[in-house]
Coordinates of C-alpha atoms in Angstrom, one line a residue:
M15 CA 0.0 0.0 0.0
D16 CA 1.1 3.6 -0.7
K17 CA 2.6 5.1 2.4
K18 CA 0.5 8.2 2.2
L19 CA -2.7 6.2 1.9
E20 CA -1.6 4.0 4.8
R21 CA -1.0 7.0 7.0
L22 CA -4.4 8.5 6.0
I23 CA -6.2 5.2 7.0
R24 CA -4.3 4.9 10.3
E25 CA -5.0 8.5 11.2
S26 CA -8.6 8.4 10.2
P27 CA -10.9 9.0 13.2
S28 CA -13.3 6.3 11.9
A29 CA -13.6 3.4 9.5
A30 CA -13.2 4.1 5.8
Y31 CA -13.7 2.5 2.3
V32 CA -11.0 2.6 -0.4
L33 CA -12.0 2.0 -4.0
D34 CA -9.4 1.2 -6.6
S35 CA -10.3 2.2 -10.2
R36 CA -7.3 0.3 -11.7
V37 CA -8.6 -3.0 -10.1
L38 CA -12.1 -2.2 -11.4
Q39 CA -10.9 -1.6 -14.9
E40 CA -8.8 -4.8 -14.8
R41 CA -11.9 -6.8 -13.7
I42 CA -14.0 -5.4 -16.5
D43 CA -11.2 -6.1 -19.0
W44 CA -11.0 -9.7 -17.6
L45 CA -14.7 -10.2 -18.0
K46 CA -14.7 -9.0 -21.6
A47 CA -11.7 -11.3 -22.4
H48 CA -13.6 -14.3 -21.1
L49 CA -16.9 -13.6 -22.9
P50 CA -17.8 -13.7 -26.6
Q51 CA -16.7 -10.5 -28.4
D52 CA -20.2 -9.5 -29.4
V53 CA -21.5 -9.6 -25.8
A54 CA -21.8 -6.2 -24.1
L55 CA -21.7 -5.3 -20.4
C56 CA -24.0 -3.2 -18.3
Y57 CA -23.0 -2.0 -14.9
A58 CA -25.7 -2.1 -12.2
V59 CA -25.3 1.3 -10.4
K60 CA -27.0 0.0 -7.3
A61 CA -23.9 -2.1 -6.5
N62 CA -21.8 1.0 -5.8
T63 CA -22.8 4.5 -6.9
F64 CA -19.3 5.8 -6.0
I65 CA -17.6 4.1 -8.9
T66 CA -20.2 5.0 -11.6
A67 CA -17.9 7.5 -13.3
E68 CA -15.0 4.9 -13.2
A69 CA -17.1 2.1 -14.7
A70 CA -19.0 4.2 -17.3
P71 CA -16.2 4.4 -20.0
F72 CA -15.7 0.7 -20.0
V73 CA -19.3 -0.6 -20.2
E74 CA -22.0 -0.1 -22.8
R75 CA -24.7 0.8 -20.3
L76 CA -25.5 1.7 -16.7
E77 CA -28.5 0.2 -15.0
I78 CA -30.3 2.8 -13.0
C79 CA -33.0 1.7 -10.5
S80 CA -34.1 4.9 -8.8
P81 CA -34.5 8.7 -9.2
G82 CA -31.5 9.1 -6.8
E83 CA -29.3 6.9 -8.9
A84 CA -30.4 8.8 -12.0
A85 CA -29.5 12.1 -10.3
V86 CA -26.0 10.8 -9.5
C87 CA -25.5 9.8 -13.1
Q88 CA -26.7 13.2 -14.4
T89 CA -24.5 15.0 -12.0
L90 CA -21.5 13.0 -13.2
G91 CA -22.4 13.9 -16.8
V92 CA -23.3 10.4 -18.0
D93 CA -24.8 10.5 -21.5
S94 CA -28.4 9.4 -21.5
Q95 CA -27.6 7.0 -24.3
K96 CA -25.8 4.8 -21.7
M97 CA -28.7 4.8 -19.3
V98 CA -31.2 2.0 -18.7
I99 CA -33.9 3.2 -16.4
S100 CA -35.0 0.1 -14.5
G101 CA -36.3 -0.7 -11.1
V102 CA -39.5 -2.3 -9.9
Y103 CA -41.2 1.0 -9.2
K104 CA -40.7 4.0 -11.4
T105 CA -42.0 7.2 -9.9
P106 CA -44.4 8.6 -12.6
S107 CA -43.3 12.2 -11.9
F108 CA -39.6 11.2 -12.4
I109 CA -40.4 9.4 -15.7
E110 CA -42.5 12.3 -16.9
A111 CA -39.7 14.8 -16.1
L112 CA -37.2 12.5 -18.0
V113 CA -39.4 12.3 -21.1
A114 CA -40.4 16.0 -21.0
Q115 CA -36.8 17.0 -21.4
G116 CA -37.1 15.9 -25.0
D117 CA -33.5 14.7 -25.3
F118 CA -33.6 11.4 -23.3
E119 CA -32.0 8.7 -25.5
G120 CA -31.7 5.9 -23.1
I121 CA -33.9 2.8 -22.5
L122 CA -36.8 2.3 -20.1
T123 CA -37.7 -1.1 -18.8
A124 CA -41.4 -2.0 -18.4
E125 CA -42.0 -3.9 -15.2
S126 CA -45.8 -4.2 -15.7
T127 CA -48.6 -3.3 -18.2
L128 CA -49.3 -0.3 -16.0
Q129 CA -45.7 1.0 -16.4
Y130 CA -45.9 0.3 -20.2
G131 CA -49.1 2.3 -20.3
L132 CA -47.4 5.2 -18.6
F133 CA -44.7 5.1 -21.3
C134 CA -47.3 5.1 -24.1
R135 CA -49.2 8.0 -22.6
L136 CA -46.0 10.1 -22.1
S137 CA -44.6 9.4 -25.5
E138 CA -47.9 10.6 -27.1
Q139 CA -48.2 13.6 -24.8
Y140 CA -44.7 14.9 -25.5
G141 CA -44.3 13.5 -29.0
C142 CA -41.2 11.6 -28.0
D143 CA -39.8 8.3 -29.3
L144 CA -39.1 5.9 -26.4
R145 CA -37.0 2.7 -26.4
V146 CA -38.4 0.0 -24.1
L147 CA -37.3 -3.3 -22.8
L148 CA -40.0 -5.6 -21.6
R149 CA -39.0 -7.3 -18.3
L150 CA -39.9 -10.9 -18.2
T151 CA -40.5 -12.3 -14.7
N152 CA -38.5 -15.1 -13.2
G153 CA -41.4 -16.1 -11.1
S154 CA -40.9 -13.3 -8.5
Q155 CA -42.6 -9.9 -8.1
F156 CA -40.2 -8.5 -10.7
G157 CA -41.2 -8.2 -14.3
M158 CA -44.2 -9.5 -16.2
D159 CA -45.8 -12.8 -16.9
E160 CA -45.6 -14.2 -20.4
K161 CA -49.2 -13.4 -21.1
D162 CA -48.7 -9.7 -20.3
V163 CA -45.6 -9.5 -22.5
E164 CA -47.5 -11.1 -25.3
A165 CA -50.5 -8.8 -24.8
I166 CA -48.2 -5.8 -25.2
L167 CA -46.7 -7.2 -28.3
R168 CA -50.1 -7.9 -29.9
E169 CA -51.0 -4.2 -29.5
R170 CA -47.6 -2.7 -30.3
E171 CA -48.7 -1.2 -33.6
K172 CA -51.1 1.1 -31.7
H173 CA -48.1 2.9 -30.2
P174 CA -45.8 3.9 -33.0
L175 CA -43.6 6.1 -30.8
I176 CA -42.7 3.1 -28.6
H177 CA -39.9 1.0 -29.9
I178 CA -39.7 -2.3 -28.0
V179 CA -36.1 -3.2 -28.4
G180 CA -36.2 -6.6 -26.6
I181 CA -36.5 -8.5 -23.4
Q182 CA -34.9 -8.0 -20.0
Y183 CA -34.5 -11.0 -17.6
F184 CA -32.9 -11.4 -14.2
S185 CA -33.2 -14.4 -11.8
G186 CA -30.9 -13.9 -8.8
T187 CA -27.4 -13.5 -7.5
Q188 CA -24.4 -15.6 -6.5
K189 CA -25.3 -18.3 -9.0
T190 CA -22.7 -20.9 -9.4
S191 CA -24.6 -23.7 -11.1
I192 CA -24.0 -23.9 -14.9
K193 CA -27.1 -26.1 -15.1
K194 CA -29.2 -23.2 -13.8
Y195 CA -27.7 -20.9 -16.5
A196 CA -28.4 -23.6 -19.1
R197 CA -32.1 -23.8 -18.0
E198 CA -32.5 -20.1 -18.1
L199 CA -30.9 -19.6 -21.5
H200 CA -32.8 -22.5 -23.0
Y201 CA -36.0 -21.0 -21.7
L202 CA -35.2 -17.5 -23.0
D203 CA -34.1 -18.9 -26.4
E204 CA -37.4 -20.9 -26.7
Y205 CA -39.5 -17.9 -25.6
L206 CA -37.8 -15.5 -28.1
Q207 CA -38.5 -18.1 -30.8
K208 CA -42.2 -18.2 -29.7
L209 CA -42.4 -14.4 -30.0
Q210 CA -41.1 -14.6 -33.5
T211 CA -43.4 -17.4 -34.6
D212 CA -46.6 -16.3 -32.8
Y213 CA -46.4 -12.5 -32.8
G214 CA -44.0 -11.7 -35.6
Y215 CA -41.7 -10.0 -33.1
T216 CA -37.9 -10.3 -33.3
A217 CA -36.1 -9.1 -30.3
E218 CA -33.1 -7.0 -31.1
E219 CA -31.7 -7.3 -27.6
L220 CA -31.7 -9.6 -24.6
E221 CA -30.5 -7.9 -21.4
Y222 CA -29.7 -10.7 -19.0
G223 CA -28.8 -10.2 -15.3
T224 CA -26.5 -13.2 -14.8
G225 CA -25.9 -13.0 -11.1
F226 CA -22.3 -14.2 -11.5
P227 CA -20.8 -15.2 -8.1
V228 CA -18.1 -13.5 -6.0
D229 CA -15.6 -15.4 -4.0
Y230 CA -16.2 -13.7 -0.6
F231 CA -15.0 -16.3 1.9
L232 CA -11.9 -18.5 2.5
G233 CA -12.3 -22.0 1.3
E234 CA -15.0 -21.3 -1.2
G235 CA -13.0 -20.7 -4.3
V236 CA -15.1 -19.8 -7.4
E237 CA -13.5 -20.8 -10.7
D238 CA -14.5 -17.7 -12.6
D239 CA -12.7 -18.7 -15.8
V240 CA -14.3 -22.1 -15.9
L241 CA -17.8 -20.7 -15.3
L242 CA -17.5 -18.0 -17.9
K243 CA -16.1 -20.5 -20.5
E244 CA -19.1 -22.8 -20.0
F245 CA -21.5 -19.8 -19.9
S246 CA -20.0 -18.5 -23.1
D247 CA -20.5 -21.9 -24.8
L248 CA -24.2 -21.8 -23.8
L249 CA -24.6 -18.4 -25.4
K250 CA -23.2 -19.7 -28.7
E251 CA -25.7 -22.5 -28.7
M252 CA -28.7 -20.2 -28.8
T253 CA -30.9 -20.3 -31.9
C254 CA -32.0 -16.7 -31.6
R255 CA -29.3 -14.2 -32.0
P256 CA -30.3 -10.9 -30.4
K257 CA -27.6 -8.6 -29.1
I258 CA -26.7 -9.9 -25.6
I259 CA -26.1 -7.4 -22.8
L260 CA -25.1 -8.8 -19.5
E261 CA -26.1 -6.7 -16.5
L262 CA -23.5 -7.1 -13.7
G263 CA -23.0 -5.4 -10.4
R264 CA -21.5 -7.6 -7.7
S265 CA -19.3 -9.5 -10.1
M266 CA -17.9 -6.3 -11.5
A267 CA -17.4 -4.1 -8.4
A268 CA -16.7 -6.3 -5.4
C269 CA -13.0 -6.7 -6.1
C270 CA -12.2 -3.0 -6.3
G271 CA -13.1 -2.1 -2.7
T272 CA -11.4 -2.5 0.7
Y273 CA -13.0 -1.6 4.1
Y274 CA -10.7 -0.5 6.8
T275 CA -11.7 -0.4 10.4
H276 CA -9.7 0.3 13.6
I277 CA -9.5 -2.0 16.6
V278 CA -10.7 0.2 19.5
D279 CA -10.9 -2.3 22.3
I280 CA -9.8 -5.9 23.1
K281 CA -11.0 -8.2 25.8
E282 CA -11.5 -11.8 26.8
N283 CA -15.0 -13.0 27.9
K284 CA -15.6 -16.6 28.9
G285 CA -12.5 -17.7 27.1
I286 CA -13.3 -15.9 23.8
S287 CA -11.0 -13.2 22.6
Y288 CA -12.9 -10.2 21.2
A289 CA -11.6 -7.4 19.1
L290 CA -14.0 -4.5 18.9
T291 CA -13.8 -2.1 16.0
D292 CA -15.1 1.4 15.1
G293 CA -17.0 -0.1 12.2
G294 CA -19.4 -3.0 12.1
M295 CA -22.3 -4.7 10.3
H296 CA -24.0 -1.3 9.6
Q297 CA -21.1 -0.5 7.3
M298 CA -20.1 -3.8 5.8
V299 CA -22.3 -6.6 4.5
Y300 CA -21.0 -9.7 2.8
F301 CA -23.7 -11.7 0.8
G302 CA -24.1 -15.0 2.5
Q303 CA -22.3 -14.2 5.7
F304 CA -24.4 -16.6 7.8
M305 CA -24.1 -15.2 11.3
A306 CA -20.4 -14.4 10.9
M307 CA -19.4 -18.1 10.7
K308 CA -17.7 -17.7 7.4
K309 CA -14.2 -16.2 7.2
P310 CA -13.8 -13.3 4.7
Y311 CA -10.5 -12.3 3.1
L312 CA -8.9 -9.9 5.6
S313 CA -5.6 -8.8 6.9
V314 CA -4.0 -6.5 9.5
L315 CA -2.6 -3.4 8.0
G316 CA 1.2 -3.5 8.1
K317 CA 1.2 -7.1 9.4
E318 CA 0.2 -8.9 6.2
N319 CA 3.3 -11.2 6.3
E320 CA 3.1 -12.1 9.9
N321 CA 1.9 -15.5 11.1
A322 CA -1.5 -15.9 12.7
V323 CA -1.1 -16.7 16.4
Q324 CA -4.5 -16.3 17.9
D325 CA -8.2 -16.6 17.1
W326 CA -10.3 -13.5 17.5
T327 CA -14.0 -12.8 17.3
I328 CA -14.3 -9.4 15.6
C329 CA -17.3 -7.3 16.6
G330 CA -18.5 -3.8 15.6
S331 CA -19.5 -0.8 17.5
L332 CA -23.3 -1.2 17.6
C333 CA -25.1 -2.0 20.8
T334 CA -26.6 -5.2 19.5
M335 CA -25.4 -8.8 20.0
N336 CA -25.8 -9.3 16.2
D337 CA -22.9 -7.0 15.4
I338 CA -20.4 -9.8 14.9
I339 CA -18.3 -9.5 11.7
V340 CA -16.4 -12.8 11.9
K341 CA -16.0 -15.5 14.6
Q342 CA -12.7 -17.1 15.6
M343 CA -10.6 -15.5 12.9
P344 CA -6.8 -16.4 13.1
L345 CA -4.8 -13.1 13.2
P346 CA -1.2 -12.1 13.9
P347 CA -0.6 -10.3 17.2
V348 CA -3.0 -7.3 17.4
T349 CA -3.7 -4.5 19.8
V350 CA -5.8 -1.3 20.1
G351 CA -5.1 1.0 17.1
D352 CA -4.4 -1.8 14.6
V353 CA -6.3 -1.6 11.4
L354 CA -8.2 -4.5 9.9
C355 CA -8.5 -4.7 6.1
F356 CA -11.6 -6.4 4.7
E357 CA -11.2 -7.2 1.0
R358 CA -13.8 -7.5 -1.8
T359 CA -16.1 -4.9 -0.4
G360 CA -16.6 -2.9 -3.5
A361 CA -20.2 -4.0 -4.1
Y362 CA -23.2 -3.3 -1.9
C363 CA -21.1 -3.1 1.3
L364 CA -21.3 0.7 1.2
T365 CA -25.1 0.8 1.0
E366 CA -26.7 -2.4 2.2
G367 CA -25.8 -2.1 5.9
I368 CA -28.2 -0.5 8.4
S369 CA -26.1 2.6 8.3
L370 CA -28.4 4.9 10.3
F371 CA -28.7 2.5 13.3
L372 CA -27.5 4.2 16.5
T373 CA -26.9 7.4 14.6
R374 CA -23.2 6.5 13.9
E375 CA -21.1 8.4 11.5
L376 CA -20.9 7.3 7.9
P377 CA -17.4 6.4 6.9
A378 CA -15.3 8.3 4.4
V379 CA -15.0 7.0 0.9
Y380 CA -11.7 7.3 -1.0
L381 CA -10.8 6.5 -4.6
I382 CA -7.4 5.6 -6.0
K383 CA -7.1 6.4 -9.7
A384 CA -5.1 4.3 -12.0
D385 CA -2.2 6.8 -11.9
G386 CA -2.1 6.7 -8.1
T387 CA -3.9 9.9 -7.5
L388 CA -6.1 9.8 -4.3
Y389 CA -9.5 11.4 -4.1
C390 CA -12.0 11.8 -1.3
L391 CA -15.5 10.9 -2.7
R392 CA -17.3 11.4 0.7
R393 CA -16.1 12.9 3.9
P394 CA -17.2 11.3 7.2
F395 CA -20.8 12.2 7.6
E396 CA -22.7 12.7 10.9
T397 CA -26.1 10.9 10.6
R398 CA -27.6 12.9 13.4
E399 CA -28.7 15.3 10.7
L400 CA -30.8 12.4 9.2
N401 CA -32.0 10.8 12.5
G402 CA -32.7 14.0 14.5
P403 CA -36.3 15.3 14.4
V404 CA -36.9 18.9 13.2
Y405 CA -40.6 19.4 14.4
E406 CA -41.8 21.5 11.5
K407 CA -45.4 22.3 12.2
I408 CA -47.7 21.6 9.3
S409 CA -50.8 23.7 8.7
I410 CA -53.6 21.8 6.9

């Protein structure tokens, strides 16, 4: 680690996240190299809004699931051509404001016939052409059933300003079974053929949220190269040949982030050694952590090459017995003031935790550019401004 960054982390008054744009770019390049050349990538902004500008130049699209995410992208100057406005609930006022601008060139996903109706109404009201992906359900609350997709396609000539570019499909995360991918792609291939045969509709695009897995824990190695080779072979076997866009979040972003938290107290209770940190479960969430029984990739800053000599249960700073990050983790000699480094925290960890619980400070977020330049993306933020009541009297 750069000495200046190490000093910054050690002297930080609280926990912090560090994101590395070089690692992110290398991961995206690796994914492209292990997928067919004609497959495009879409970054799911919800995985980590802080690296949106870093990911944007290297992917074809950005998946946006809320007005807040859209505002982040607009502030960063992201071209609307790269935007896919997705999300189970699209605030009608937000969609109207987007269409009313007259220069939106992105894609909208239709989660329901009601949403599709909104798009049709707005396109006619403002005289705007809109590009739409129909989201096909995986059997959950997301997307539409086949009958609703087909009902929309039957009536598509009635809405000449709506261009239905294809189908969107997502079925989960952390998927390691190639058989599951095979079933999904076979289903999608057959369904696209059905739409051609029965409705004369040929999808130009298939946006597929693959849910590629991330290797979060020791002893659970994921063979990325093998999985992507088998997945790529499945794509080549499809009869229908729409443009394939893979929507990725976790798989793209996880590797570029590290979470640093200081040991603030140590103790032994009932024969168990505890290291308490200034961070905790409100700031760091690993998918599939299972009550802290699994051991993530972590080290002690400056002691990476020292041998582990003692097991520690690492806990956070929240007043709840659930705030256990990992149990019985072998570590080199540690003391108050040491910094623990949790790897692979670039996706969701910054946002999925219960960050407002106990009105604790939000950690700083730093970014290392490829040339080594260090930026602060967010200063430590006091949440009392969010959790404190203001008592504004409302006259009705």
